[in-house]
Amino acid sequence: MLLTGLIIYIATACKMVIVLHIVRFGFLMSWEECMLKIETRSQKSKFRTVFFCILYSTFCILSIAACKRHEEEKAVIAPSEVVIRINDREITHEEFQDIFKRLYLEGESATEAKEEDIRELKKALVNQLIEEELIQEEANKLVLKVDEKELSKELENIKKEYSGEVFESTIVNRYGSMDKWREEIRKKLLIKKVVDEVISAKISVKEDEARKYYKEHSADYNVKEQIRARMIVVKTEEDANQARERLKKGEDFAKVAQEVSLSPEGRKGGDLGFFGRGDMPKEFEDVVFSLPVGQISDVVKTVYGYHIFRVEEKRAAKSQTFHEVKKGIMDKLKREKSDVEFQEWMNKLKQKAQVEVKGELL
């Protein structure tokens, strides 16, 4: 159950962040959100992103635990005391702490963390809150809103891939209620809408720019050998052997994966998509890259469970043409231009704003 909960929790949170491509504009992310950022900016497998985010979350948990001790040593700030003012918006210490905990979770044990790390986490959160508030003020000026239809569509996109009970309990534990989560998603959608209106819609990239980039980075488009595989992962060796017996008798791999696999991909028939060498844990690669297409692997034991693989397709190494990668390059260049434009725009908003942060908070 621990593995199931962990994988579903990570995937659930990451799905939410698909909406929030604004993370590239510098907003602080929770540890689940970091996974999506990594996944969407590279072709690395889902497994490596999960591993990275687990490590990232561990750091954040340790930082929170140490932060508690750090706060005890400093002057106590009353929960109702205003610690941040952004124009007419006031944020109390209690509200700040609630957001901090929601982003990073709470550690159950006290461990050491560097004071500068604690300060950096808090500074990043303060900056996020300031930027979000200023963007929401711009939304009001532009008369932009997220209607119920838009919100419901996004919520359904998030929820439809995951178990209802596990999903709802995770959300309630994190946000306190489904209603609070809905409003958080509404806020993120509104921020995205403002950024699209003010920044993204005004940025363009010419084909000549993309061709120039392609020539200067041609080595980046030499694609290594890739494999598309399916995977079943279960908790015990007995479960794995039972699943493999079903496969040997001719049952469809995708169907069995949907029924027994613990990973999020299980709901999609265990499909891992395409990946190359170095994208997966070595114990997985050693198996799948040696398998012929269509053959079922033996049971593979790892620290994550017991796995069964089947290779669906293989692609030989090749150099991608400009036309194959044109859209990706133009999207990348547009993102880079948007980053610069956003920072300039945000700096102007901050210069005009009345912002106060209580020194003791940091």
Coordinates of C-alpha atoms in Angstrom, one line a residue:
M1 CA 0.0 0.0 0.0
L2 CA 2.9 2.3 0.7
L3 CA 4.2 2.0 -2.8
T4 CA 0.7 2.4 -4.3
G5 CA 0.0 5.5 -2.3
L6 CA 3.4 7.0 -3.1
I7 CA 3.1 6.5 -6.8
I8 CA -0.5 7.6 -7.1
Y9 CA 0.2 10.6 -4.9
I10 CA 3.1 11.8 -7.0
A11 CA 1.2 11.2 -10.3
T12 CA -1.9 12.9 -9.0
A13 CA -0.2 16.0 -8.0
C14 CA 1.8 16.1 -11.2
K15 CA -1.3 15.9 -13.3
M16 CA -2.5 19.1 -11.7
V17 CA 0.6 20.9 -12.7
I18 CA 0.1 20.2 -16.4
V19 CA -2.2 23.3 -16.4
L20 CA 0.5 25.3 -14.7
H21 CA 3.1 25.7 -17.3
I22 CA 3.7 29.0 -15.6
V23 CA 6.2 27.2 -13.3
R24 CA 8.8 28.2 -16.0
F25 CA 8.1 31.8 -15.0
G26 CA 9.7 31.3 -11.7
F27 CA 6.9 30.4 -9.3
L28 CA 7.9 28.1 -6.5
M29 CA 6.7 24.5 -6.9
S30 CA 5.8 21.9 -4.4
W31 CA 7.8 18.7 -4.6
E32 CA 5.2 17.0 -6.7
E33 CA 5.1 19.8 -9.1
C34 CA 8.8 19.5 -9.7
M35 CA 8.3 16.1 -11.2
L36 CA 6.2 17.5 -14.0
K37 CA 8.6 20.3 -14.8
I38 CA 11.4 17.7 -15.2
E39 CA 9.2 15.4 -17.2
T40 CA 7.9 18.0 -19.7
R41 CA 11.4 19.4 -20.3
S42 CA 13.1 16.2 -21.2
Q43 CA 12.4 12.8 -22.6
K44 CA 13.5 11.0 -19.4
S45 CA 11.3 8.2 -18.2
K46 CA 8.7 8.6 -15.6
F47 CA 10.7 6.5 -13.2
R48 CA 13.7 8.8 -13.0
T49 CA 11.4 11.8 -12.4
V50 CA 9.7 9.9 -9.6
F51 CA 13.0 9.1 -8.0
F52 CA 14.2 12.7 -8.3
C53 CA 11.1 14.0 -6.7
I54 CA 11.2 11.6 -3.8
L55 CA 14.7 12.9 -3.1
Y56 CA 13.5 16.5 -3.5
S57 CA 10.6 15.9 -1.2
T58 CA 12.9 14.3 1.4
F59 CA 14.9 17.5 1.4
C60 CA 11.8 19.6 1.9
I61 CA 10.5 17.4 4.7
L62 CA 13.8 17.7 6.5
S63 CA 13.9 21.4 6.0
I64 CA 10.4 21.7 7.5
A65 CA 11.3 19.7 10.5
A66 CA 14.3 21.9 11.1
C67 CA 12.3 25.0 10.4
K68 CA 10.0 24.1 13.3
R69 CA 13.0 24.1 15.7
H70 CA 14.3 27.3 14.1
E71 CA 11.0 29.1 14.7
E72 CA 11.0 28.0 18.4
E73 CA 14.4 29.7 18.8
K74 CA 13.2 33.0 17.3
A75 CA 10.8 35.5 18.7
V76 CA 7.3 34.0 18.5
I77 CA 5.0 35.6 15.9
A78 CA 1.3 35.5 16.8
P79 CA -0.9 33.5 14.4
S80 CA -3.1 36.5 13.6
E81 CA -0.2 38.9 13.1
V82 CA 0.1 40.2 9.5
V83 CA 3.5 39.2 8.1
I84 CA 3.1 40.1 4.4
R85 CA 1.3 43.1 2.8
I86 CA 0.8 43.3 -0.9
N87 CA -1.1 46.4 -1.7
D88 CA -4.5 45.8 0.0
R89 CA -3.8 42.1 0.5
E90 CA -2.8 41.0 4.0
I91 CA -1.3 37.6 4.8
T92 CA -1.2 36.5 8.5
H93 CA 1.4 34.3 10.0
E94 CA -1.1 31.5 10.3
E95 CA -2.0 31.7 6.7
F96 CA 1.7 31.8 5.6
Q97 CA 2.4 28.7 7.7
D98 CA -0.6 26.8 6.3
I99 CA 0.6 27.5 2.8
F100 CA 4.2 26.5 3.7
K101 CA 3.0 23.2 5.1
R102 CA 0.8 22.5 2.2
L103 CA 3.6 23.0 -0.3
Y104 CA 6.2 21.0 1.5
L105 CA 4.4 18.6 3.9
E106 CA 5.5 18.2 7.5
G107 CA 8.3 16.1 8.8
E108 CA 7.6 13.7 11.6
S109 CA 11.0 13.8 13.1
A110 CA 13.4 16.6 13.8
T111 CA 16.6 16.6 11.8
E112 CA 19.3 19.1 11.1
A113 CA 19.1 21.5 8.2
K114 CA 21.2 24.6 7.3
E115 CA 19.7 27.9 8.4
E116 CA 20.4 29.4 4.9
D117 CA 18.3 26.6 3.3
I118 CA 15.4 27.4 5.6
R119 CA 15.6 31.0 4.7
E120 CA 15.8 30.3 1.0
L121 CA 12.6 28.2 1.2
K122 CA 10.8 30.9 3.0
K123 CA 12.1 33.6 0.6
A124 CA 10.9 31.6 -2.4
L125 CA 7.5 31.2 -0.9
V126 CA 7.2 34.9 -0.1
N127 CA 8.2 35.7 -3.7
Q128 CA 5.6 33.3 -5.0
L129 CA 2.8 34.8 -2.9
I130 CA 3.8 38.3 -4.0
E131 CA 3.8 37.3 -7.7
E132 CA 0.5 35.4 -7.5
E133 CA -1.2 38.3 -5.8
L134 CA 0.1 40.8 -8.4
I135 CA -1.0 38.6 -11.2
Q136 CA -4.5 38.2 -9.7
E137 CA -4.7 42.0 -9.4
E138 CA -3.9 42.2 -13.1
A139 CA -6.6 39.6 -13.8
N140 CA -9.1 42.0 -12.1
K141 CA -8.0 44.9 -14.3
L142 CA -8.3 42.8 -17.4
V143 CA -11.6 41.4 -16.3
L144 CA -10.4 37.8 -16.7
K145 CA -12.2 35.0 -14.9
V146 CA -12.3 31.2 -14.9
D147 CA -15.8 30.1 -15.3
E148 CA -17.3 26.9 -13.9
K149 CA -17.2 25.1 -17.3
E150 CA -13.4 25.7 -17.6
L151 CA -12.8 24.7 -14.0
S152 CA -15.0 21.6 -14.2
K153 CA -13.2 20.4 -17.3
E154 CA -9.8 20.8 -15.7
L155 CA -10.9 19.0 -12.5
E156 CA -12.3 16.1 -14.6
N157 CA -9.1 15.9 -16.5
I158 CA -7.2 15.6 -13.3
K159 CA -9.5 13.1 -11.6
K160 CA -10.4 10.7 -14.3
E161 CA -7.0 8.9 -14.4
Y162 CA -6.9 8.0 -10.7
S163 CA -8.7 6.0 -8.1
G164 CA -11.6 8.2 -6.6
E165 CA -11.1 7.2 -3.0
V166 CA -7.3 7.5 -2.9
F167 CA -7.5 10.7 -4.9
E168 CA -10.0 12.4 -2.7
S169 CA -8.4 11.4 0.6
T170 CA -5.0 12.7 -0.7
I171 CA -6.6 16.0 -1.7
V172 CA -8.5 16.4 1.6
N173 CA -5.3 15.6 3.6
R174 CA -3.4 18.2 1.6
Y175 CA -5.9 21.0 1.3
G176 CA -8.4 20.4 4.0
S177 CA -11.4 20.0 1.7
M178 CA -12.2 19.4 -2.0
D179 CA -13.7 22.9 -2.1
K180 CA -10.3 24.5 -1.1
W181 CA -8.6 22.4 -3.7
R182 CA -11.1 23.5 -6.4
E183 CA -10.3 27.1 -5.6
E184 CA -6.6 26.5 -5.7
I185 CA -7.0 25.0 -9.2
R186 CA -9.2 28.0 -10.2
K187 CA -6.5 30.4 -9.0
K188 CA -3.8 28.6 -11.0
L189 CA -6.0 28.5 -14.1
L190 CA -6.5 32.3 -13.8
I191 CA -2.8 32.9 -13.4
K192 CA -2.2 30.9 -16.6
K193 CA -4.9 32.9 -18.4
V194 CA -3.3 36.2 -17.4
V195 CA 0.2 35.1 -18.4
D196 CA -1.1 33.9 -21.8
E197 CA -3.0 37.2 -22.3
V198 CA -0.2 39.5 -21.3
I199 CA 2.9 37.6 -22.3
S200 CA 2.5 34.4 -24.5
A201 CA 0.1 35.8 -27.0
K202 CA 2.5 38.6 -27.9
I203 CA 5.6 36.4 -28.4
S204 CA 6.5 35.0 -31.8
V205 CA 9.3 33.0 -33.2
K206 CA 10.3 33.0 -36.9
E207 CA 11.3 29.9 -38.8
D208 CA 14.8 31.4 -39.5
E209 CA 15.4 31.6 -35.8
A210 CA 14.5 28.0 -35.4
R211 CA 16.8 26.9 -38.3
K212 CA 19.7 28.8 -36.8
Y213 CA 19.1 27.1 -33.4
Y214 CA 18.9 23.7 -35.1
K215 CA 22.3 24.2 -36.9
E216 CA 24.0 25.4 -33.7
H217 CA 22.6 22.5 -31.7
S218 CA 22.4 19.7 -34.3
A219 CA 24.2 17.2 -32.0
D220 CA 21.2 17.5 -29.6
Y221 CA 19.0 15.9 -32.3
N222 CA 20.9 12.7 -32.7
V223 CA 18.4 10.3 -31.2
K224 CA 19.8 7.2 -29.5
E225 CA 18.1 3.8 -29.8
Q226 CA 14.7 3.8 -28.2
I227 CA 12.3 1.2 -26.9
R228 CA 8.6 1.3 -26.2
A229 CA 7.7 -1.2 -23.5
R230 CA 4.9 -2.1 -21.1
M231 CA 5.4 -2.9 -17.4
I232 CA 3.5 -4.6 -14.6
V233 CA 4.7 -3.9 -11.1
V234 CA 3.3 -5.6 -8.0
K235 CA 4.2 -5.8 -4.4
T236 CA 5.1 -9.5 -3.9
E237 CA 6.9 -12.2 -5.9
E238 CA 3.8 -14.4 -5.6
D239 CA 1.7 -11.7 -7.3
A240 CA 4.3 -11.3 -10.0
N241 CA 4.4 -15.0 -10.7
Q242 CA 0.6 -15.2 -10.9
A243 CA 0.5 -12.3 -13.3
R244 CA 3.2 -13.9 -15.5
E245 CA 1.3 -17.2 -15.6
R246 CA -1.7 -15.3 -16.9
L247 CA 0.4 -13.7 -19.6
K248 CA 2.0 -17.1 -20.6
K249 CA -1.5 -18.5 -21.1
G250 CA -2.2 -15.8 -23.6
E251 CA -4.0 -13.0 -21.6
D252 CA -3.5 -9.5 -23.0
F253 CA -0.6 -7.7 -21.2
A254 CA -2.5 -4.4 -21.2
K255 CA -5.5 -6.0 -19.6
V256 CA -3.5 -7.7 -16.8
A257 CA -1.6 -4.5 -16.2
Q258 CA -4.8 -2.6 -15.7
E259 CA -6.0 -5.1 -13.2
V260 CA -3.0 -5.7 -11.1
S261 CA -0.2 -3.2 -11.7
L262 CA 0.5 -0.6 -8.9
S263 CA 2.0 2.1 -11.1
P264 CA 0.0 5.0 -12.6
E265 CA 0.8 3.5 -16.1
G266 CA -1.1 0.4 -15.1
R267 CA -4.4 2.3 -15.9
K268 CA -3.0 2.7 -19.5
G269 CA -2.1 -0.9 -19.9
G270 CA 1.4 -0.5 -18.4
D271 CA 2.6 1.6 -21.4
L272 CA 5.9 3.3 -20.5
G273 CA 6.2 5.1 -23.9
F274 CA 9.5 5.3 -25.7
F275 CA 12.8 5.7 -23.7
G276 CA 16.5 5.3 -24.4
R277 CA 19.5 3.9 -22.5
G278 CA 20.1 6.0 -19.4
D279 CA 16.5 6.9 -19.0
M280 CA 15.5 4.0 -16.8
P281 CA 17.1 2.3 -13.7
K282 CA 19.9 0.0 -14.9
E283 CA 18.1 -3.1 -13.7
F284 CA 15.2 -2.3 -16.0
E285 CA 17.4 -1.4 -19.0
D286 CA 19.4 -4.6 -18.7
V287 CA 16.2 -6.5 -19.2
V288 CA 14.2 -4.6 -21.8
F289 CA 17.1 -3.8 -24.1
S290 CA 17.9 -7.5 -24.3
L291 CA 14.3 -8.6 -25.0
P292 CA 13.0 -9.2 -28.5
V293 CA 9.8 -7.4 -29.5
G294 CA 6.7 -9.1 -28.1
Q295 CA 8.5 -11.3 -25.6
I296 CA 7.6 -11.3 -21.9
S297 CA 10.5 -10.9 -19.4
D298 CA 11.1 -12.9 -16.3
V299 CA 10.1 -11.4 -13.0
V300 CA 12.5 -8.6 -12.1
K301 CA 13.0 -7.7 -8.4
T302 CA 13.9 -4.2 -7.4
V303 CA 13.5 -2.0 -4.3
Y304 CA 10.3 -0.8 -5.9
G305 CA 8.6 -4.1 -6.2
Y306 CA 8.4 -7.0 -8.7
H307 CA 8.3 -6.2 -12.4
I308 CA 7.3 -7.8 -15.7
F309 CA 8.2 -6.2 -19.0
R310 CA 7.2 -6.7 -22.6
V311 CA 8.9 -4.7 -25.5
E312 CA 6.3 -3.3 -27.9
E313 CA 8.5 -1.6 -30.4
K314 CA 12.2 -0.6 -31.1
R315 CA 13.6 2.4 -32.9
A316 CA 17.1 2.5 -34.2
A317 CA 19.4 5.5 -33.5
K318 CA 19.1 8.3 -36.0
S319 CA 19.5 12.0 -36.6
Q320 CA 16.3 14.0 -36.6
T321 CA 15.6 16.4 -39.5
F322 CA 14.7 20.0 -39.0
H323 CA 11.2 19.4 -40.0
E324 CA 10.8 16.6 -37.4
V325 CA 11.9 18.9 -34.6
K326 CA 10.8 22.3 -35.9
K327 CA 7.7 22.6 -33.6
G328 CA 9.7 21.6 -30.5
I329 CA 12.4 24.2 -31.3
M330 CA 10.0 27.0 -31.9
D331 CA 8.1 26.1 -28.7
K332 CA 11.4 26.2 -26.8
L333 CA 12.5 29.5 -28.2
K334 CA 9.0 31.0 -27.5
R335 CA 9.3 29.8 -23.9
E336 CA 12.7 31.4 -23.5
K337 CA 11.5 34.7 -24.9
S338 CA 8.4 34.5 -22.6
D339 CA 10.7 33.9 -19.6
V340 CA 12.5 37.2 -20.3
E341 CA 9.4 39.1 -21.1
F342 CA 7.6 37.8 -17.9
Q343 CA 10.5 38.8 -15.6
E344 CA 10.5 42.3 -17.1
W345 CA 6.8 42.6 -16.7
M346 CA 6.8 41.2 -13.2
N347 CA 9.6 43.6 -12.1
K348 CA 7.5 46.5 -13.3
L349 CA 4.5 45.3 -11.3
K350 CA 6.7 44.9 -8.2
Q351 CA 8.1 48.4 -8.5
K352 CA 4.6 49.9 -8.6
A353 CA 3.3 47.7 -5.7
Q354 CA 3.3 48.5 -2.0
V355 CA 4.9 45.4 -0.5
E356 CA 5.9 44.8 3.2
V357 CA 7.4 41.6 4.6
K358 CA 7.9 41.3 8.4
G359 CA 11.6 40.7 9.0
E360 CA 11.1 38.1 11.7
L361 CA 9.3 35.9 9.1
L362 CA 12.6 35.2 7.4

